[in-house]
Short mmCIF file of C-alpha atoms and ligand atoms in Angstrom, two decimals:
data_model
loop_
_atom_site.label_atom_id
_atom_site.label_comp_id
_atom_site.label_asym_id
_atom_site.label_seq_id
_atom_site.Cartn_x
_atom_site.Cartn_y
_atom_site.Cartn_z
CA MET O 1 -35.27 -4.68 20.89
CA MET O 2 -33.20 -4.64 17.74
CA THR O 3 -30.18 -7.61 18.32
CA PHE O 4 -27.02 -6.63 15.97
CA ASP O 5 -24.63 -8.80 14.59
CA LEU O 6 -21.64 -7.27 16.86
CA ILE O 7 -21.38 -4.65 18.91
CA LEU O 8 -17.49 -3.24 20.07
CA LYS O 9 -18.09 -1.28 23.28
CA ASN O 10 -15.64 1.35 25.11
CA ILE O 11 -13.25 1.75 21.68
CA ASN O 12 -10.83 4.39 21.07
CA LEU O 13 -11.20 6.29 17.42
CA PRO O 14 -8.62 7.24 14.60
CA ASP O 15 -10.23 11.06 14.82
CA GLY O 16 -9.73 11.29 18.78
CA GLN O 17 -13.17 9.99 20.05
CA ARG O 18 -12.65 7.85 23.20
CA GLY O 19 -14.65 5.57 24.70
CA VAL O 20 -17.53 4.98 22.01
CA ASP O 21 -19.01 1.88 20.88
CA ILE O 22 -19.94 0.47 17.06
CA ALA O 23 -22.68 -1.66 16.28
CA CYS O 24 -23.54 -3.40 12.71
CA SER O 25 -25.86 -4.90 11.32
CA GLY O 26 -25.99 -6.68 7.57
CA GLY O 27 -22.72 -5.91 6.75
CA LEU O 28 -23.02 -2.40 7.62
CA ILE O 29 -22.23 -0.07 10.19
CA THR O 30 -25.18 0.40 11.80
CA ALA O 31 -24.66 2.74 15.00
CA VAL O 32 -21.32 5.01 16.56
CA GLU O 33 -22.39 5.79 20.11
CA HIS O 34 -21.38 6.05 23.05
CA GLY O 35 -23.40 3.90 25.40
CA ILE O 36 -25.36 1.74 22.61
CA GLU O 37 -27.55 -0.64 25.08
CA ALA O 38 -29.09 -3.35 22.72
CA GLU O 39 -28.31 -6.79 21.89
CA ALA O 40 -25.97 -8.74 20.25
CA LYS O 41 -25.30 -12.27 18.26
CA GLU O 42 -21.73 -11.05 19.25
CA VAL O 43 -19.59 -8.49 21.66
CA ILE O 44 -16.29 -7.63 21.95
CA TYR O 45 -15.41 -4.97 25.08
CA GLY O 46 -12.90 -2.72 23.79
CA ASP O 47 -10.72 -1.72 26.95
CA GLY O 48 -10.02 1.54 25.53
CA HIS O 49 -8.44 0.50 22.24
CA LEU O 50 -8.50 1.72 19.44
CA VAL O 51 -10.72 0.85 16.44
CA SER O 52 -9.55 1.62 12.91
CA PRO O 53 -10.80 0.85 9.54
CA PRO O 54 -8.87 -1.56 7.19
CA PHE O 55 -5.04 -1.32 6.29
CA ILE O 56 -5.03 -0.22 2.80
CA ASP O 57 -1.57 -1.20 0.82
CA PRO O 58 -1.71 0.46 -2.42
CA HIS O 59 1.54 -0.80 -3.96
CA PHE O 60 2.06 -4.21 -3.88
CA HIS O 61 3.64 -7.48 -6.12
CA MET O 62 1.58 -9.81 -5.25
CA ASP O 63 3.03 -12.37 -8.26
CA ALA O 64 6.73 -12.03 -6.84
CA THR O 65 5.36 -12.63 -2.78
CA LEU O 66 7.18 -15.30 -1.01
CA SER O 67 9.21 -16.28 -3.83
CA LEU O 68 12.43 -15.64 -1.74
CA GLY O 69 15.45 -17.60 -3.05
CA THR O 70 13.52 -18.96 -5.78
CA PRO O 71 15.37 -19.13 -8.11
CA ARG O 72 18.37 -17.31 -6.28
CA MET O 73 19.09 -14.74 -3.56
CA ASN O 74 19.78 -11.32 -4.75
CA VAL O 75 23.80 -10.38 -3.53
CA SER O 76 23.84 -6.69 -4.67
CA GLY O 77 20.18 -6.39 -3.59
CA THR O 78 20.19 -3.85 -6.42
CA LEU O 79 16.89 -2.85 -7.85
CA LEU O 80 18.25 -3.69 -11.28
CA GLU O 81 19.44 -7.16 -10.17
CA GLY O 82 16.33 -7.59 -8.57
CA ILE O 83 14.26 -7.18 -12.14
CA SER O 84 16.85 -9.43 -13.63
CA LEU O 85 16.32 -12.16 -11.01
CA TRP O 86 12.53 -11.96 -11.27
CA GLY O 87 13.01 -12.36 -15.11
CA GLU O 88 14.83 -15.79 -14.42
CA LEU O 89 12.10 -17.05 -12.03
CA LYS O 90 9.15 -15.93 -14.51
CA PRO O 91 10.18 -18.08 -17.02
CA VAL O 92 9.97 -21.47 -14.53
CA GLN O 93 7.28 -20.32 -12.49
CA SER O 94 3.84 -22.40 -12.83
CA ILE O 95 0.65 -20.96 -12.38
CA ASP O 96 -0.40 -23.24 -9.39
CA GLN O 97 2.67 -21.65 -7.30
CA ILE O 98 1.54 -18.18 -8.32
CA ILE O 99 -1.75 -18.72 -6.46
CA GLU O 100 -0.64 -20.82 -3.88
CA ARG O 101 1.86 -17.87 -2.67
CA ALA O 102 -0.20 -15.16 -2.94
CA LEU O 103 -3.30 -17.03 -0.83
CA ARG O 104 -0.50 -17.93 1.84
CA TYR O 105 0.21 -13.54 1.37
CA CYS O 106 -3.77 -12.91 1.59
CA ASP O 107 -3.72 -15.07 5.07
CA LEU O 108 -1.41 -12.61 6.20
CA ALA O 109 -1.96 -9.70 5.23
CA VAL O 110 -5.99 -10.42 6.53
CA SER O 111 -4.03 -11.38 10.01
CA MET O 112 -2.83 -8.40 9.93
CA GLY O 113 -5.49 -5.79 9.29
CA ILE O 114 -5.13 -5.65 5.54
CA GLY O 115 -8.48 -5.18 4.07
CA ALA O 116 -7.87 -4.16 -0.09
CA ILE O 117 -4.41 -4.42 -2.00
CA ARG O 118 -3.84 -2.91 -4.89
CA SER O 119 -1.39 -5.22 -6.24
CA HIS O 120 0.91 -4.86 -9.83
CA VAL O 121 0.67 -7.83 -11.87
CA ASP O 122 3.84 -8.19 -14.82
CA VAL O 123 2.38 -8.66 -18.17
CA CYS O 124 5.84 -8.75 -20.03
CA ASP O 125 5.13 -12.67 -20.21
CA ASN O 126 3.37 -13.86 -23.37
CA GLU O 127 2.31 -16.89 -21.46
CA LEU O 128 0.34 -13.88 -18.56
CA LYS O 129 0.61 -16.31 -16.38
CA GLY O 130 0.54 -13.99 -13.51
CA VAL O 131 -2.62 -12.34 -14.86
CA GLU O 132 -4.03 -15.67 -14.57
CA ALA O 133 -3.47 -16.73 -11.15
CA LEU O 134 -3.83 -13.11 -9.73
CA LEU O 135 -7.76 -13.42 -11.46
CA GLU O 136 -8.08 -16.50 -10.04
CA VAL O 137 -7.01 -15.22 -6.32
CA ARG O 138 -9.29 -12.10 -6.79
CA ASN O 139 -12.16 -14.70 -7.47
CA GLN O 140 -10.83 -16.78 -4.18
CA VAL O 141 -10.65 -14.06 -1.72
CA GLY O 142 -13.22 -11.47 -2.93
CA HIS O 143 -15.35 -12.08 0.34
CA TYR O 144 -12.10 -11.74 2.81
CA LEU O 145 -10.32 -9.16 1.11
CA ASP O 146 -10.28 -6.21 -2.20
CA LEU O 147 -7.66 -6.57 -4.56
CA GLN O 148 -7.50 -4.48 -6.98
CA LEU O 149 -4.82 -5.30 -10.21
CA VAL O 150 -2.76 -3.11 -12.76
CA ALA O 151 -1.39 -3.73 -15.42
CA PHE O 152 2.09 -3.84 -15.35
CA PRO O 153 4.61 -4.14 -18.36
CA GLN O 154 7.73 -4.91 -15.96
CA ASP O 155 10.70 -4.82 -18.44
CA GLY O 156 8.72 -1.45 -20.50
CA VAL O 157 5.95 -1.23 -22.65
CA PHE O 158 7.79 -0.27 -25.85
CA ARG O 159 11.20 -1.91 -24.79
CA ASP O 160 9.80 -5.23 -24.40
CA PRO O 161 8.49 -6.02 -28.10
CA THR O 162 5.08 -7.98 -27.25
CA ALA O 163 4.23 -5.46 -23.86
CA TYR O 164 1.55 -3.80 -25.06
CA ASP O 165 -0.03 -6.42 -27.33
CA ASN O 166 0.17 -8.38 -23.66
CA LEU O 167 -1.20 -5.63 -21.45
CA ILE O 168 -4.20 -5.21 -24.00
CA ARG O 169 -4.79 -9.01 -23.18
CA ALA O 170 -4.52 -8.23 -19.70
CA LEU O 171 -6.59 -6.05 -19.48
CA ASP O 172 -9.50 -8.07 -21.89
CA MET O 173 -8.90 -10.88 -19.31
CA GLY O 174 -10.27 -7.96 -16.63
CA ILE O 175 -7.44 -6.40 -15.40
CA ASP O 176 -8.38 -3.59 -13.37
CA ILE O 177 -5.87 -0.73 -14.01
CA VAL O 178 -3.37 0.43 -16.59
CA GLY O 179 -0.05 0.27 -15.00
CA GLY O 180 3.49 1.34 -17.34
CA ILE O 181 7.31 2.40 -16.26
CA PRO O 182 8.72 4.97 -18.26
CA HIS O 183 11.75 5.14 -16.31
CA PHE O 184 12.88 1.78 -17.55
CA GLU O 185 11.81 2.30 -21.33
CA ARG O 186 14.69 3.13 -23.89
CA SER O 187 14.91 6.61 -23.81
CA MET O 188 13.14 9.88 -21.95
CA GLN O 189 11.47 10.33 -25.13
CA ASP O 190 10.12 6.96 -25.29
CA GLY O 191 9.49 7.25 -21.38
CA ALA O 192 7.26 9.93 -22.16
CA ASP O 193 5.37 8.26 -25.15
CA SER O 194 5.02 5.73 -23.16
CA VAL O 195 3.54 7.81 -20.45
CA LYS O 196 1.04 9.38 -23.21
CA ALA O 197 0.29 5.66 -25.03
CA LEU O 198 -1.35 4.30 -21.81
CA CYS O 199 -3.03 7.25 -20.36
CA GLU O 200 -4.46 7.31 -23.76
CA LEU O 201 -5.37 3.79 -23.76
CA ALA O 202 -6.59 4.30 -19.78
CA GLU O 203 -9.12 7.21 -20.72
CA ASN O 204 -10.27 5.21 -23.84
CA ARG O 205 -11.49 2.09 -21.85
CA GLY O 206 -12.41 4.20 -18.58
CA LEU O 207 -9.52 2.79 -16.28
CA MET O 208 -7.44 4.08 -13.15
CA VAL O 209 -3.81 4.72 -14.21
CA ASP O 210 -1.23 3.66 -11.78
CA MET O 211 2.45 3.94 -13.11
CA HIS O 212 5.91 2.79 -11.58
CA CYS O 213 7.38 6.41 -12.24
CA ASP O 214 10.36 7.82 -11.36
CA GLU O 215 11.89 5.02 -9.15
CA SER O 216 15.14 5.95 -10.10
CA ASP O 217 18.06 8.53 -8.37
CA ASP O 218 18.34 10.54 -11.74
CA PRO O 219 17.35 14.29 -10.87
CA LEU O 220 16.28 14.29 -14.57
CA SER O 221 14.19 11.70 -14.64
CA ARG O 222 10.82 13.94 -14.42
CA HIS O 223 8.05 11.73 -16.43
CA ILE O 224 5.82 12.35 -12.97
CA GLU O 225 5.65 15.95 -15.03
CA THR O 226 4.21 14.52 -18.49
CA LEU O 227 1.70 11.82 -16.26
CA ALA O 228 0.31 15.59 -14.78
CA TYR O 229 0.77 16.98 -18.04
CA GLU O 230 -1.52 13.82 -19.70
CA THR O 231 -4.43 13.28 -16.84
CA LYS O 232 -4.77 17.15 -17.29
CA ARG O 233 -5.58 17.19 -20.92
CA LEU O 234 -7.22 13.72 -20.65
CA GLY O 235 -9.91 14.91 -17.84
CA MET O 236 -8.34 12.01 -15.95
CA GLN O 237 -7.97 14.20 -12.63
CA GLY O 238 -8.36 11.51 -9.57
CA ARG O 239 -8.05 8.64 -11.05
CA VAL O 240 -4.33 8.31 -11.77
CA ALA O 241 -1.75 7.91 -9.50
CA GLY O 242 1.89 7.81 -9.60
CA SER O 243 3.74 5.12 -7.49
CA HIS O 244 7.48 5.50 -6.14
CA LEU O 245 8.40 8.99 -7.72
CA THR O 246 11.78 8.28 -5.95
CA SER O 247 13.96 11.01 -8.49
CA MET O 248 12.18 14.09 -7.08
CA HIS O 249 14.26 13.56 -3.82
CA SER O 250 16.98 13.95 -6.26
CA MET O 251 15.38 17.13 -8.17
CA ASP O 252 16.60 20.50 -8.24
CA ASN O 253 14.50 22.03 -5.63
CA TYR O 254 13.46 24.80 -8.09
CA TYR O 255 12.01 22.67 -10.27
CA VAL O 256 9.98 20.65 -7.98
CA SER O 257 8.42 23.92 -6.81
CA LYS O 258 7.08 24.21 -10.22
CA LEU O 259 6.20 20.37 -10.11
CA ILE O 260 4.41 19.89 -7.42
CA PRO O 261 1.64 22.60 -8.26
CA LEU O 262 1.01 21.05 -11.38
CA MET O 263 1.00 17.49 -9.97
CA ALA O 264 -2.19 19.02 -7.46
CA GLU O 265 -3.59 20.52 -10.56
CA ALA O 266 -3.86 16.88 -12.07
CA GLU O 267 -5.20 15.86 -8.80
CA LEU O 268 -2.58 12.73 -8.92
CA HIS O 269 -2.32 10.33 -5.97
CA ALA O 270 1.19 9.71 -4.91
CA ILE O 271 2.27 5.77 -3.76
CA PRO O 272 5.80 6.36 -2.23
CA ASN O 273 6.90 2.66 -1.08
CA PRO O 274 8.87 3.58 2.50
CA LEU O 275 10.52 0.08 3.27
CA ILE O 276 11.67 -0.82 -0.29
CA ASN O 277 12.97 2.78 -1.30
CA ILE O 278 15.52 3.44 1.74
CA MET O 279 16.32 -0.05 1.01
CA LEU O 280 17.16 0.51 -2.81
CA GLN O 281 17.66 3.93 -3.65
CA GLY O 282 20.90 5.65 -3.37
CA ARG O 283 23.02 2.61 -4.01
CA HIS O 284 25.22 4.49 -6.59
CA ASP O 285 26.32 6.75 -3.95
CA THR O 286 28.85 6.70 -1.01
CA TYR O 287 29.19 9.23 1.51
CA PRO O 288 26.43 11.49 2.09
CA LYS O 289 24.35 8.84 0.40
CA ARG O 290 20.74 9.48 -0.28
CA ARG O 291 17.29 8.76 1.60
CA GLY O 292 14.94 7.13 -1.05
CA GLN O 293 12.22 9.04 -0.57
CA THR O 294 10.01 11.02 -2.60
CA ARG O 295 9.12 14.44 -1.50
CA VAL O 296 6.20 13.32 1.20
CA PRO O 297 5.97 16.46 3.63
CA GLU O 298 6.60 19.02 0.60
CA LEU O 299 3.31 16.43 -1.66
CA LYS O 300 1.20 16.43 1.85
CA ALA O 301 1.37 20.32 2.27
CA ALA O 302 0.23 20.91 -0.96
CA MET O 303 -2.94 18.90 -0.22
CA ILE O 304 -1.78 15.65 -2.62
CA ASN O 305 -2.93 12.57 -1.40
CA VAL O 306 -0.11 10.62 -0.73
CA GLY O 307 -0.24 7.17 0.51
CA PHE O 308 2.42 4.54 1.24
CA GLY O 309 2.55 1.26 -0.04
CA SER O 310 4.42 -2.12 0.63
CA ASP O 311 5.47 -3.05 -2.51
CA CYS O 312 7.43 -6.42 -1.93
CA VAL O 313 7.38 -8.78 1.00
CA MET O 314 9.92 -11.86 0.66
CA ASP O 315 10.45 -11.14 -3.43
CA PRO O 316 13.65 -10.79 -5.48
CA TRP O 317 13.16 -6.97 -4.13
CA TYR O 318 12.76 -7.14 -0.44
CA SER O 319 13.76 -9.93 1.85
CA LEU O 320 11.84 -9.04 4.86
CA GLY O 321 7.84 -7.58 5.45
CA LYS O 322 5.81 -9.06 7.38
CA ALA O 323 2.41 -7.42 5.55
CA ASP O 324 2.97 -4.91 8.57
CA MET O 325 1.61 -1.54 7.32
CA LEU O 326 2.07 0.10 10.44
CA ASP O 327 6.23 -1.03 9.91
CA VAL O 328 5.13 1.44 6.67
CA ALA O 329 3.85 3.85 8.07
CA HIS O 330 6.77 3.46 11.10
CA MET O 331 9.34 3.90 8.05
CA GLY O 332 7.74 6.33 6.36
CA LEU O 333 7.29 8.51 9.17
CA HIS O 334 11.30 8.35 10.04
CA VAL O 335 12.03 9.10 6.53
CA GLY O 336 10.11 11.68 5.89
CA GLN O 337 10.67 13.20 9.63
CA LEU O 338 7.18 13.33 10.06
CA SER O 339 7.69 13.46 13.94
CA SER O 340 4.83 16.02 15.16
CA ARG O 341 2.04 14.77 16.78
CA SER O 342 -0.36 16.00 13.78
CA ASP O 343 2.28 14.20 11.19
CA MET O 344 2.80 11.42 12.80
CA ALA O 345 -1.38 11.18 12.70
CA TRP O 346 -1.56 11.68 9.61
CA CYS O 347 1.33 8.57 8.94
CA PHE O 348 -1.76 6.21 10.12
CA ASP O 349 -3.81 8.26 7.41
CA ALA O 350 -1.04 7.04 4.96
CA VAL O 351 -1.82 3.59 5.80
CA THR O 352 -6.16 3.58 5.66
CA GLN O 353 -7.80 6.20 4.29
CA ASN O 354 -6.12 8.56 1.86
CA SER O 355 -5.25 4.53 0.53
CA ALA O 356 -8.50 3.77 0.35
CA LYS O 357 -9.48 7.19 -1.61
CA ILE O 358 -6.82 5.97 -4.14
CA MET O 359 -8.15 2.49 -5.01
CA GLY O 360 -11.59 4.29 -4.48
CA LEU O 361 -12.89 2.01 -2.30
CA GLU O 362 -16.78 2.55 -1.36
CA GLY O 363 -18.36 2.35 2.10
CA TYR O 364 -14.55 2.88 3.39
CA GLY O 365 -15.11 4.08 7.19
CA LEU O 366 -16.62 4.41 10.16
CA LYS O 367 -19.63 6.24 9.55
CA LYS O 368 -22.76 4.72 10.66
CA GLY O 369 -23.58 2.93 6.96
CA SER O 370 -20.12 2.31 6.21
CA LYS O 371 -18.89 -0.95 5.57
CA ALA O 372 -18.34 -3.20 8.97
CA ASN O 373 -14.69 -4.00 7.83
CA MET O 374 -12.75 -2.69 11.11
CA VAL O 375 -9.82 -3.57 12.86
CA LEU O 376 -8.88 -3.34 16.73
CA LEU O 377 -5.67 -2.54 17.59
CA GLN O 378 -3.47 -2.93 21.07
CA ALA O 379 -3.16 1.00 21.10
CA ARG O 380 -4.71 3.58 22.56
CA ASP O 381 -4.35 6.39 19.33
CA THR O 382 -2.83 6.02 15.72
CA ILE O 383 0.24 7.28 17.46
CA GLU O 384 1.05 4.57 19.76
CA ALA O 385 -0.15 2.08 17.07
CA ILE O 386 2.85 3.47 15.31
CA ARG O 387 5.24 3.23 17.43
CA LEU O 388 4.27 -0.54 19.04
CA ARG O 389 3.28 -1.51 15.24
CA ALA O 390 0.31 -2.31 17.83
CA THR O 391 -0.50 -6.19 18.00
CA ARG O 392 -4.42 -6.75 15.63
CA LEU O 393 -6.66 -8.21 18.44
CA ALA O 394 -9.34 -8.45 15.84
CA VAL O 395 -10.42 -8.11 12.24
CA ILE O 396 -13.50 -7.72 11.01
CA ARG O 397 -15.32 -7.96 7.95
CA SER O 398 -18.43 -7.62 6.97
CA GLY O 399 -19.83 -7.63 10.75
CA LYS O 400 -17.94 -10.93 11.49
CA VAL O 401 -14.54 -11.29 13.43
CA ILE O 402 -12.25 -13.26 11.08
CA ALA O 403 -9.06 -12.90 12.81
CA ARG O 404 -7.73 -12.32 16.31
CA ALA O 405 -4.95 -12.70 18.44
CA SER O 406 -3.79 -12.37 21.59
CA PRO O 407 -2.76 -9.30 23.34
CA VAL O 408 1.45 -8.28 24.08
CA VAL O 409 1.73 -8.58 27.75
CA SER O 410 4.66 -9.60 29.08
CA SER O 411 5.06 -11.77 33.01
CA LEU O 412 8.17 -10.85 34.99
CA ASN O 413 9.13 -11.11 38.25
CA LEU O 414 12.31 -8.99 38.96
CA ARG O 415 11.48 -7.36 42.62
CA GLY O 416 10.72 -10.17 44.75
CA ARG O 417 6.81 -9.65 43.76
CA PRO O 418 5.14 -10.53 39.92
CA GLU O 419 4.79 -7.66 37.31
CA THR O 420 3.48 -7.43 33.92
CA VAL O 421 4.29 -5.22 31.00
CA ASP O 422 1.53 -3.92 28.80
CA PRO O 423 2.94 -1.75 25.86
CA THR O 424 0.19 0.30 25.64
CA GLN O 425 0.46 1.86 29.62
CA TYR O 426 3.34 4.13 28.25
CA ALA O 427 1.78 6.68 25.96
CA PRO O 428 1.27 10.30 27.40
CA ASP O 429 -2.30 11.17 28.26
FE1 FE2 E 1 6.32 -1.72 -7.25
#
């Protein structure tokens, strides 16, 4: 009889299948069936809990993470004070400090079931300390976490005099993806020109593009239109992502009715960052105060691929966060009013398979032949996982358990007899 490396028994799948078994060997999923009877080096009894492919974070800043309070706190809480605070930290932090913080964050991310992260790395530093540090981190974590790096000119690829040269150097050193920040350039025209130049650069090198695009409440910040145009012109459909896209929230409806089909035609990916943008946007408003999220239901309806990113954890822009993509999905669901059963389930896709598509991850999923990368959650289905921000009972990479946590169950004695409360016992059947 064949001996598998690992069998998970009696688990539920994100697509609604219940009571399934998954067998793994050689780092791959080799069977997904009911009632697998075989030997295995390790057996996990899932007890009707949900197994998902790993969470994927398609937008993060690993060069800044866990730096909260260094050299000082962001008092106003705004995006712009965050950028200037980051400008104070960059010259005084060492490569070793960036590496140490990033590795600690990767440990946290893995424990929370994240299997891949796309991180922007600021190239507006002539020493390229962040680039050097995160390339080292990418090497070190490669066997347990896929790290994709974006060359990100935080201070503007034209606005900062050495940013373009630094960006080229970063790509030459091995950074994967071309980034940008058109709304931060000096003028609308410079912003549009930056999108054109950076897309041409990426196309020449055969790279993907992921721009911070229109992270602004200005309804006239329309660089996403240029990004769609350049993507189509250069034949880069499916390889370009627009991150944040918050100005779309404030745009005129008529204009958006033209814009979204252009985005769909260019096969752009959209990456809203719900936690950060609900915190940072609308800061110039009194009341009513705008929400800080792009038009997720409308993008979804146009079949545009949308993946939610976490963006920041404990850094100059955001004091909170714990690498919990279910927290991100929970916020994205609320801000986007995605409250139907199918929309809530879609929010789980937006932190798993949609983002895997953005990153172009191969072998992602729970099919026979997929990589044996999974997370066992203390929840029976995807909606319950979001509702509970479910405990990650086991994180599996290449068919091996690399992180475990105990289920959250409370013991109490209120009516003269002991009871236990398991948060998963309240879901509708
Ligand atoms: Fe960002």
